[in-house]
Short mmCIF file of C-alpha atoms in Angstrom, two decimals:
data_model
loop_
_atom_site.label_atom_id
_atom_site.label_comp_id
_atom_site.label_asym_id
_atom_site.label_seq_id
_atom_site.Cartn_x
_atom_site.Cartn_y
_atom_site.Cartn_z
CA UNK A 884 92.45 98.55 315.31
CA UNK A 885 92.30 95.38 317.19
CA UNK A 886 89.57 93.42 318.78
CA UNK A 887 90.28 93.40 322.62
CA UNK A 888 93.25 95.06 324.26
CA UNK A 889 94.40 93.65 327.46
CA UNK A 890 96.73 96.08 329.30
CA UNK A 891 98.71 95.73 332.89
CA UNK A 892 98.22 91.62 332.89
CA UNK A 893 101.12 89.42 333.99
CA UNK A 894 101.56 86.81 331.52
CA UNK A 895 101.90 82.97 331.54
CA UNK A 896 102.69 82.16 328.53
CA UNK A 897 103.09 77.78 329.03
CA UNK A 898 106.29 78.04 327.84
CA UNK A 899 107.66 77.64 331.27
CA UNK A 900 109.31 80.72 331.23
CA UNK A 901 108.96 83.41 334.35
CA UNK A 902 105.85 85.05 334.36
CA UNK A 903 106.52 89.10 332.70
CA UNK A 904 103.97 91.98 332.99
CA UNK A 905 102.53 93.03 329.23
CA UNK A 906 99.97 93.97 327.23
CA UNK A 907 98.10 91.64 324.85
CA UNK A 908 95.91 92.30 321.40
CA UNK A 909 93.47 90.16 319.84
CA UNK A 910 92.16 90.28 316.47
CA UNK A 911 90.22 88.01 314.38
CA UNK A 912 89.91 85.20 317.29
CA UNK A 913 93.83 85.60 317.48
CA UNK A 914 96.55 86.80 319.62
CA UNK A 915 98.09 89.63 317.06
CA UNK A 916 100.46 90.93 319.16
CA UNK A 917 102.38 90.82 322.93
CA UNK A 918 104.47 93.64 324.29
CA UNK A 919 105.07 96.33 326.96
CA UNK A 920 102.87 99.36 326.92
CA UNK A 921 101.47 98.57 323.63
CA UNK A 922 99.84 101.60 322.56
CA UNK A 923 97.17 100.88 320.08
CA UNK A 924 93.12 101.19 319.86
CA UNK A 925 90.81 98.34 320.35
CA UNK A 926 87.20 97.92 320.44
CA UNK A 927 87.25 96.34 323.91
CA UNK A 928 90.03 97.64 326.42
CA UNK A 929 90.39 95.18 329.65
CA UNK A 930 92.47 96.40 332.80
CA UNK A 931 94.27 93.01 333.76
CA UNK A 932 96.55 94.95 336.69
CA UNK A 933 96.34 92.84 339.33
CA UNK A 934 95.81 89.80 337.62
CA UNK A 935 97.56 86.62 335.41
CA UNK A 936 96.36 86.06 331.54
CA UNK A 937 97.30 82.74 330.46
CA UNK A 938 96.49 80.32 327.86
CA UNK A 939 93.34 77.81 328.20
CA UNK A 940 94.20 74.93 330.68
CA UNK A 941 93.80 71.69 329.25
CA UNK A 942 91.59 69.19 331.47
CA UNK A 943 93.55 66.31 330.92
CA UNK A 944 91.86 63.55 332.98
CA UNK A 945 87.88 64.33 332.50
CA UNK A 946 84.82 61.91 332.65
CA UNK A 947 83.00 65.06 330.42
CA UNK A 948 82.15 62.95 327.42
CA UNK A 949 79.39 61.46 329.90
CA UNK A 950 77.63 63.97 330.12
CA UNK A 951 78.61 66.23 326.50
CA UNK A 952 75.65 65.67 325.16
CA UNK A 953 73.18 66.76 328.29
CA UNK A 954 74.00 70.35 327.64
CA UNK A 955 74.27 72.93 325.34
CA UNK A 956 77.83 74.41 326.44
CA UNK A 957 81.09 73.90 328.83
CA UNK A 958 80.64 76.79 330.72
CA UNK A 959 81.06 75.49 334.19
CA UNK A 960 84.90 74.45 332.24
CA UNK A 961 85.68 77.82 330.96
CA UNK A 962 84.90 79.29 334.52
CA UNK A 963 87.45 77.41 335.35
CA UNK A 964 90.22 78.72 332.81
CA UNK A 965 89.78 75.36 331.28
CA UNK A 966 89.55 75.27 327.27
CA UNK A 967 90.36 71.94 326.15
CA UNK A 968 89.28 68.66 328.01
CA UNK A 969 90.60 65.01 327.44
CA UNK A 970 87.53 62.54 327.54
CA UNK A 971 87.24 58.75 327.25
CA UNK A 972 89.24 57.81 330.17
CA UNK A 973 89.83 54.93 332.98
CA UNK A 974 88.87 52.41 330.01
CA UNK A 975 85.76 54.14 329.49
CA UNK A 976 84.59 55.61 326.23
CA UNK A 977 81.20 56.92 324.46
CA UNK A 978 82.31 54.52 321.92
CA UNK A 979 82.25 52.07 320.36
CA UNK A 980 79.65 49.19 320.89
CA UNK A 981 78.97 46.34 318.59
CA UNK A 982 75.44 44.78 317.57
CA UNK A 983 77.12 41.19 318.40
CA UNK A 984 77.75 42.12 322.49
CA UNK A 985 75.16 45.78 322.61
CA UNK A 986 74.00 44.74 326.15
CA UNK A 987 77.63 44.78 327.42
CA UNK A 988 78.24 47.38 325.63
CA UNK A 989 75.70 49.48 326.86
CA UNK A 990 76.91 48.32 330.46
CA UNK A 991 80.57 49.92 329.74
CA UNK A 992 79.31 52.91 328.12
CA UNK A 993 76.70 55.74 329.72
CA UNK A 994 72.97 55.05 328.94
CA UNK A 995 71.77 58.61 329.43
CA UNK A 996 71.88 58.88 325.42
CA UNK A 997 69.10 59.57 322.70
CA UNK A 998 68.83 56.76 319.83
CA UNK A 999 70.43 59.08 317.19
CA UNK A 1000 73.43 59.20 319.85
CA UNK A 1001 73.00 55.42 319.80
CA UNK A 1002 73.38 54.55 316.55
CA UNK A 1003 76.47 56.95 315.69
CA UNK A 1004 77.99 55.29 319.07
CA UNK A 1005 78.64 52.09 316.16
CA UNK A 1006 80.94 53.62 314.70
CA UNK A 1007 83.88 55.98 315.87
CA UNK A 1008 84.21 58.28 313.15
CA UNK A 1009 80.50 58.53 313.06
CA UNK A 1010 80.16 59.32 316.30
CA UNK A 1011 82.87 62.49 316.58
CA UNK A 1012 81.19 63.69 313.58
CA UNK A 1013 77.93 63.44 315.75
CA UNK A 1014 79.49 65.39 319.17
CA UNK A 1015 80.81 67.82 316.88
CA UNK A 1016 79.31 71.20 317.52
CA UNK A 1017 80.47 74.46 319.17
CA UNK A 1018 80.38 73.72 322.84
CA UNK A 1019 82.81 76.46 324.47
CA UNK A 1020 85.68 74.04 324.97
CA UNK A 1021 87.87 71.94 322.72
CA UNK A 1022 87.20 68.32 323.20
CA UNK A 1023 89.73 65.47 322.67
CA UNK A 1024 88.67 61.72 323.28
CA UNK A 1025 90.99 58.34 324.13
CA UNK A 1026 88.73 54.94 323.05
CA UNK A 1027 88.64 53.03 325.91
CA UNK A 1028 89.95 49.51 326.32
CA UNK A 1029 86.85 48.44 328.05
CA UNK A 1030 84.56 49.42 324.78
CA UNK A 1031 86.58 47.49 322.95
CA UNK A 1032 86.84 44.08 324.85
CA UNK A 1033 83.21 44.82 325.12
CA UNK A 1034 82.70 45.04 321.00
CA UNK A 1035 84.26 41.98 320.28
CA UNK A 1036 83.89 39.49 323.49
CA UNK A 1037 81.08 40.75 326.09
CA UNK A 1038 82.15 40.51 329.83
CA UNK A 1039 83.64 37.46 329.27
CA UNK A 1040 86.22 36.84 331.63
CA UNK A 1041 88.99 34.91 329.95
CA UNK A 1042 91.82 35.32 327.65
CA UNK A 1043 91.55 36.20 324.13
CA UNK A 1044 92.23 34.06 320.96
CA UNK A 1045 94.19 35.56 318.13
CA UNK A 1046 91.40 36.12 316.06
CA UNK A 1047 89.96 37.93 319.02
CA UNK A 1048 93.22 39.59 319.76
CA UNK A 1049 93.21 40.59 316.12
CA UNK A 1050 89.77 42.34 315.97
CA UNK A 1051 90.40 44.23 319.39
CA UNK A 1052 93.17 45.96 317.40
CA UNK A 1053 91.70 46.48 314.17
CA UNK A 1054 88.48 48.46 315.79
CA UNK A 1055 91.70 50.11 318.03
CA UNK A 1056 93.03 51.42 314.57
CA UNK A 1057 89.95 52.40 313.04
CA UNK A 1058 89.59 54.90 316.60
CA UNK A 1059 93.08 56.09 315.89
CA UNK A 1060 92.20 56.63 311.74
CA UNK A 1061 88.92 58.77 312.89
CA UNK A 1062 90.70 60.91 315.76
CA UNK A 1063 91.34 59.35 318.71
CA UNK A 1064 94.67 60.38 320.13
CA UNK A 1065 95.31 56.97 321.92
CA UNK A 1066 93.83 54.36 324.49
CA UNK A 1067 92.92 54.68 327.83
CA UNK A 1068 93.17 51.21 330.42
CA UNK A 1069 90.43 50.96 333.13
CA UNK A 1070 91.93 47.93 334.62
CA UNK A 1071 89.85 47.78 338.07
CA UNK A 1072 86.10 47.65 335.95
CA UNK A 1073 85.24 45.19 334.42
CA UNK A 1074 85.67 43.85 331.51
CA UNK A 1075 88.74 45.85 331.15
CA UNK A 1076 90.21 44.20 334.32
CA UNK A 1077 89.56 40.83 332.93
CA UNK A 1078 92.93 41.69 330.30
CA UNK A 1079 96.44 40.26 331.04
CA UNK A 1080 98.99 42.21 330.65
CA UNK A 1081 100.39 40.33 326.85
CA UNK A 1082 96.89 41.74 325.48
CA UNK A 1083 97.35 45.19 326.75
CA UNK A 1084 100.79 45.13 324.84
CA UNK A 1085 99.26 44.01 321.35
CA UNK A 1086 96.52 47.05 321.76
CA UNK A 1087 99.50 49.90 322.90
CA UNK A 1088 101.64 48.53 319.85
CA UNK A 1089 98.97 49.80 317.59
CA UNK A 1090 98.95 53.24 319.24
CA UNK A 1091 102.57 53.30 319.09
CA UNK A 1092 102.04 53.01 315.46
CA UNK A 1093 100.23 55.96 315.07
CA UNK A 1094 102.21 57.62 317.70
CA UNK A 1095 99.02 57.85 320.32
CA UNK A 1096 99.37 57.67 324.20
CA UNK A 1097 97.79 55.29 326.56
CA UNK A 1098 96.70 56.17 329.99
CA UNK A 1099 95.89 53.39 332.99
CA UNK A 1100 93.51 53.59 335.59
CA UNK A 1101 96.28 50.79 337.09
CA UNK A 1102 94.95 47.44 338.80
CA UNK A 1103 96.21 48.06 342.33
CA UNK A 1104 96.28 51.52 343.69
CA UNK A 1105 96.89 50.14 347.67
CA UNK A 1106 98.48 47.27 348.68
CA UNK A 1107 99.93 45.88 345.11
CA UNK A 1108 100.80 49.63 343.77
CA UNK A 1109 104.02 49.03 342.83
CA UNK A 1110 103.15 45.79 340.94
CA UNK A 1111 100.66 47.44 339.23
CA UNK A 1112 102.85 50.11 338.17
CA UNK A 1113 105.24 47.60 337.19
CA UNK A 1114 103.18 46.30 334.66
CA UNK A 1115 102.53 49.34 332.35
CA UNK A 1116 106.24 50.27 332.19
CA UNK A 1117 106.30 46.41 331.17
CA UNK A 1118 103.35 47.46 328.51
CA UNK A 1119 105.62 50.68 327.61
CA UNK A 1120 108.86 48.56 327.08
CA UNK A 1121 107.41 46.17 324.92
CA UNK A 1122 105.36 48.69 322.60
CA UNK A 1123 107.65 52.11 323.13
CA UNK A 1124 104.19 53.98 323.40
CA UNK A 1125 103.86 57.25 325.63
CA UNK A 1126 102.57 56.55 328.81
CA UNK A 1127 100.63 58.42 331.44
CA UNK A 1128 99.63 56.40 335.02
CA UNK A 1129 95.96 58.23 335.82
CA UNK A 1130 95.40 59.77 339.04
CA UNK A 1131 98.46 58.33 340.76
CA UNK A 1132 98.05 57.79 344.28
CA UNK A 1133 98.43 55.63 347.08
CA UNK A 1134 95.29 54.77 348.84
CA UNK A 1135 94.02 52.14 351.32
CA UNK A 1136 95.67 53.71 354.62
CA UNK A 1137 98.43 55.35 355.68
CA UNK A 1138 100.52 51.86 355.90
CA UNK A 1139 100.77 52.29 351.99
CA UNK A 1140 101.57 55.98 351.63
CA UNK A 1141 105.26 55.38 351.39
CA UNK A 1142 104.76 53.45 348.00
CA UNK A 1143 105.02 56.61 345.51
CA UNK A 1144 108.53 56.69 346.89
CA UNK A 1145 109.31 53.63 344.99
CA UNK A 1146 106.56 54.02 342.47
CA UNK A 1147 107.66 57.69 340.99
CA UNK A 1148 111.31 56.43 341.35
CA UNK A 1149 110.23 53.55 339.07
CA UNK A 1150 108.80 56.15 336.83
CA UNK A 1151 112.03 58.56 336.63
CA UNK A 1152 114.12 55.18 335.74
CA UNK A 1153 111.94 54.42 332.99
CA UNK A 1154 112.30 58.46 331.52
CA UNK A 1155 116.06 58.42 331.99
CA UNK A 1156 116.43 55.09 329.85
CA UNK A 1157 114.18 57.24 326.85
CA UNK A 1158 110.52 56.28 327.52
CA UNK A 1159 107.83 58.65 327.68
CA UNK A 1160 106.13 57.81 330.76
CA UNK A 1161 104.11 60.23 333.11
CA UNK A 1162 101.37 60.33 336.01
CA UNK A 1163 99.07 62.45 336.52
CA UNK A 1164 97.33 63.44 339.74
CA UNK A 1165 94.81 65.89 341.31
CA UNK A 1166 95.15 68.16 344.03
CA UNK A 1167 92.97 66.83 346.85
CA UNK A 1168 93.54 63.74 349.14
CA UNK A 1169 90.91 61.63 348.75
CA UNK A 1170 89.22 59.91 345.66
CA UNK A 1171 85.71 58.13 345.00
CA UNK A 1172 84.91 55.82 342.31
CA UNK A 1173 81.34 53.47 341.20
CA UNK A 1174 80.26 51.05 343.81
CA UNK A 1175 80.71 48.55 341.29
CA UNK A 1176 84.52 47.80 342.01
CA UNK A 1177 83.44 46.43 345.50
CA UNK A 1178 81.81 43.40 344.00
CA UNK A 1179 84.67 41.13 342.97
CA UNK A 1180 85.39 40.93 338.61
CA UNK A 1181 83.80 37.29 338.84
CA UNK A 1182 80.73 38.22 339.65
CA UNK A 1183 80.29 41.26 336.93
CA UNK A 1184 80.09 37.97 334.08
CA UNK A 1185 76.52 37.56 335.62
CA UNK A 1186 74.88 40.54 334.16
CA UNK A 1187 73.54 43.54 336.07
CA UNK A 1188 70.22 41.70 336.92
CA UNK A 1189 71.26 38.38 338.70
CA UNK A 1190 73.55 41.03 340.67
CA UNK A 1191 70.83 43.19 341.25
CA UNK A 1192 68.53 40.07 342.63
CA UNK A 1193 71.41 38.66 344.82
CA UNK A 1194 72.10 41.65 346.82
CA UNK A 1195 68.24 42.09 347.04
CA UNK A 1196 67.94 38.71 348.07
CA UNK A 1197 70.90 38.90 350.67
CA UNK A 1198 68.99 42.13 352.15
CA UNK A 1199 71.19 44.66 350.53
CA UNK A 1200 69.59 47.67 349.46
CA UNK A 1201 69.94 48.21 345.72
CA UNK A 1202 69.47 52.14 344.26
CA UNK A 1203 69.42 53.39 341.05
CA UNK A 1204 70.04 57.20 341.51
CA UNK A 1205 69.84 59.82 344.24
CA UNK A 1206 73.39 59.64 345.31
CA UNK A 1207 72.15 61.96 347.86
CA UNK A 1208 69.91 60.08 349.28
CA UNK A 1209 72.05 57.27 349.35
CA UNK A 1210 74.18 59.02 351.45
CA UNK A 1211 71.70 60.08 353.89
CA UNK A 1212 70.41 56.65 354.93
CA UNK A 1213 70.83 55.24 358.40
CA UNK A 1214 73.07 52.97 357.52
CA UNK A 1215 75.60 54.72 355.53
CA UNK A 1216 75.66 57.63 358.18
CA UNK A 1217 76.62 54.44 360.10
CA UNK A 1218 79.73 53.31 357.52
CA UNK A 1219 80.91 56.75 357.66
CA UNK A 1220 81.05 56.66 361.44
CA UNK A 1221 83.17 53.99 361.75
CA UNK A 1222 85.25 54.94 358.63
CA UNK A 1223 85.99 58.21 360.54
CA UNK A 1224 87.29 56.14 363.12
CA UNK A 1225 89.23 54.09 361.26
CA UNK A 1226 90.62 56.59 358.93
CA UNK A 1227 92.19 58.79 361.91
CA UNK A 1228 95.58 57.85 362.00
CA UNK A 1229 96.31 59.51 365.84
CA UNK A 1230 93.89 56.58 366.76
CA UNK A 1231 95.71 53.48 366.52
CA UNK A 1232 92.41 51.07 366.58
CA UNK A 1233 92.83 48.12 364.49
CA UNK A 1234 90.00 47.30 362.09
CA UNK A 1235 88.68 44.04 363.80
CA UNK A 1236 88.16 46.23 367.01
CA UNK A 1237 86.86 48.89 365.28
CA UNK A 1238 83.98 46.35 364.02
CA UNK A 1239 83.27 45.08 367.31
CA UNK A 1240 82.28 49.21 368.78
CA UNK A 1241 78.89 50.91 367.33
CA UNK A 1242 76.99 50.97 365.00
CA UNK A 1243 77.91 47.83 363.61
CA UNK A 1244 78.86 45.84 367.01
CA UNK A 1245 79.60 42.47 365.46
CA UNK A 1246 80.21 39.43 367.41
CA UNK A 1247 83.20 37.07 367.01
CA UNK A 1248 81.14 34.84 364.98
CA UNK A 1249 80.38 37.38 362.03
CA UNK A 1250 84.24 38.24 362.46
CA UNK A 1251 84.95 34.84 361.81
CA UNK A 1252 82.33 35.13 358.60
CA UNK A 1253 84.11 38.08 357.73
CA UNK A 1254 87.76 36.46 357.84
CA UNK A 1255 86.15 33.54 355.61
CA UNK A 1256 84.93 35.31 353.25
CA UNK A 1257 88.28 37.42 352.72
CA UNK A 1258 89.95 34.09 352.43
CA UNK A 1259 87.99 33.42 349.38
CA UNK A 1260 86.41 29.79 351.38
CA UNK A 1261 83.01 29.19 350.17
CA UNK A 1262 80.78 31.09 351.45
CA UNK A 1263 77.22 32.95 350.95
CA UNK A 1264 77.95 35.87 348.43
CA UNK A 1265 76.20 38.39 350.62
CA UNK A 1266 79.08 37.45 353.39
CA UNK A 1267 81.76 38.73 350.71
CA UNK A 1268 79.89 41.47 349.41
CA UNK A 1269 79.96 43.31 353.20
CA UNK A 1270 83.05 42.29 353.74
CA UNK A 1271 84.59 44.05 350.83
CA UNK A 1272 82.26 46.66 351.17
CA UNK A 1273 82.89 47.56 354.78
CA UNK A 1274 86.62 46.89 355.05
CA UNK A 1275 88.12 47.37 351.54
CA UNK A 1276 85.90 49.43 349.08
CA UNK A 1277 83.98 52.35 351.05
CA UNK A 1278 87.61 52.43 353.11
CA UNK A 1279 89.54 52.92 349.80
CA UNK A 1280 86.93 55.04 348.57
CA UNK A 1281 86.76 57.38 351.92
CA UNK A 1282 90.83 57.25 353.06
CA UNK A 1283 92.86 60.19 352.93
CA UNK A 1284 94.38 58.98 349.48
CA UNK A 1285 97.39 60.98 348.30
CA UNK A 1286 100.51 60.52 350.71
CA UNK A 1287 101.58 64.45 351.34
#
């Protein structure tokens, strides 16, 4: 007698093969048996007419290690047919930190943590031995590249030494040794974006080695998207490792759409000379991401609080949760206006012109601020801040992002 009997289903078995109608058994946690009227007795008996049994999706871009260890269970994933999820992504990873750089390191990773968490989050092995427990859903974690830069050299903004080089890679092995399955690049958050492209290579050689993947959360997804592409197949030539481009996607406007054409024929090159490269992408067109990326990399070296008293000082509201709320002030409902302007493509209102109508109204003398400040001329760092706020962040964050 089996376990569960599901009759009348149409099967997807992730082989790629057409879909077939067929009974399936279960026994022991197992699928015992597939075939066409399969007459047998079960304790459970589950009419699937009508519907499509499949195996488990696998979640393969997820931010779920941030929040793992709130809860009790994935059931919000399994609702969703999904039974394994990827973690540690966009150079972003539970672990590791370092006692030498902690306060970076507790910058990188999420703080929402109890000290038991804390102290496993030392060590890699320690810690998957800590998030180990029956949750509903397999878990699988990438260390992130922004941990480790963190470890061994704070948000130092510079290029490694050897020795540094060197110790980036060995705490990169000792992930790989404890279960890791590879590395994953955040390479528009600091410190992660403060990496050139030679240290990138020395880190995906040592995946290579133990025959890992590394995914990128690329520098440039708008106007320098096909440089930025450009430089992980570099990174894949160099080190041979498998390679998968997160979330590809062309944002910033529609003036950039057309540059997956030459990005994803940049990709199929790179497969048909052997190289395992891939993207990934979801299915929606538009995409979000932490306010932090709006404040330029140089500034992240300062540390959270001289940020956090410069944008107070300049008059810029500062909050610390309620996203909501956020959202519902008067002057965000005022952003969003004129981003729905700009963002309508059957209007053809340039952005300067756009500033100049309500809310915001501005004058040719805060245009001419603006333009100065985009030129990277010296000026006040609240000037800046708007400007990439207002014209390049919230518009990359709010566009229509995926060129259909």
């Amino acid at each position: 007698m089996y376990d569960i009997l599901i009759k009348n289903a149409r099967i997807a078995d992730g082989t790629g093969n057409p879909m077939y109608y067929a009974d399936l058994a279960v026994k022991d946690g197992k699928i015992a048996r597939i075939s066409k009227a399969l007459k047998a007795q079960a304790k459970t008996v589950i009419d699937g007419k009508g519907k499509v049994l499949s195996p488990g999706f696998i979640d393969a871009h997820s931010h779920h290690d941030l929040v793992v260890e709130q809860g009790e269970s994935c059931f919000y994933t399994l609702e969703q047919g999904i039974t394994t999820i990827i973690g540690g992504m966009c150079g972003l990873s539970p672990m590791p930190i370092s006692e030498k750089h902690l306060e970076s390191c507790l910058r990188v990773t999420d703080t929402n943590h109890s000290e038991e968490s804390r102290k496993a989050r030392f060590d890699t092995a320690a810690y998957l031995d800590f998030v180990n427990r029956p949750t509903g859903a397999n878990m699988a974690y990438l260390v992130g590249h922004g941990n480790l830069r963190a470890c061994v050299v704070g948000y130092a903004d510079r290029k490694l030494t050897r020795e540094e080089q060197a110790e980036m890679e060995e705490l990169l092995r000792q992930a790989m040794k404890a279960g890791c399955y590879g590395l994953s690049f955040g390479l528009i958050y600091p410190p992660g974006s403060y990496a050139d492209t030679e240290e990138m290579i020395g880190l995906a050689k040592v995946v290579a080695e133990f025959g890992g993947l590394i995914t990128a959360h690329i520098r440039s997804e708008n106007t320098k998207l096909v440089e930025a592409v450009e430089e992980m197949m570099e990174v894949t030539r160099q080190s041979n490792v498998r390679m998968v481009i997160s979330h590809h996607k062309a944002t910033g406007g529609y003036f950039c759409w057309n540059k997956t054409a030459a990005t994803l024929s940049i990709m199929d090159h790179m497969a048909e000379q052997g190289y395992d490269v891939f993207c990934d992408q979801y299915p929606y067109t538009a995409s979000a991401t932490g306010l932090q990326t709006n404040i330029p990399d140089s500034m992240h070296v300062l540390g959270v609080d001289k940020l956090v008293e410069m944008l107070t000082r300049a008059g810029i509201p500062v909050f610390y949760d309620g996203a909501a709320a956020f959202f519902d002030l008067p002057e965000v409902k005022s952003m969003k206006a004129l981003l729905a302007v700009i963002d309508n493509p059957m209007q053809d209102i340039p952005l300067l012109s756009a500033l100049k109508m309500p809310p915001f109204a501005l004058n040719d003398n805060d245009l001419a601020s603006i333009r100065m400040a985009k030129s990277g001329r010296n000026v006040p760092f609240y000037e800046a801040f708007d400007e990439i706020c207002v014209q390049d962040g919230l518009l990359a964050s709010k566009c229509r992002a995926i060129r259909e």
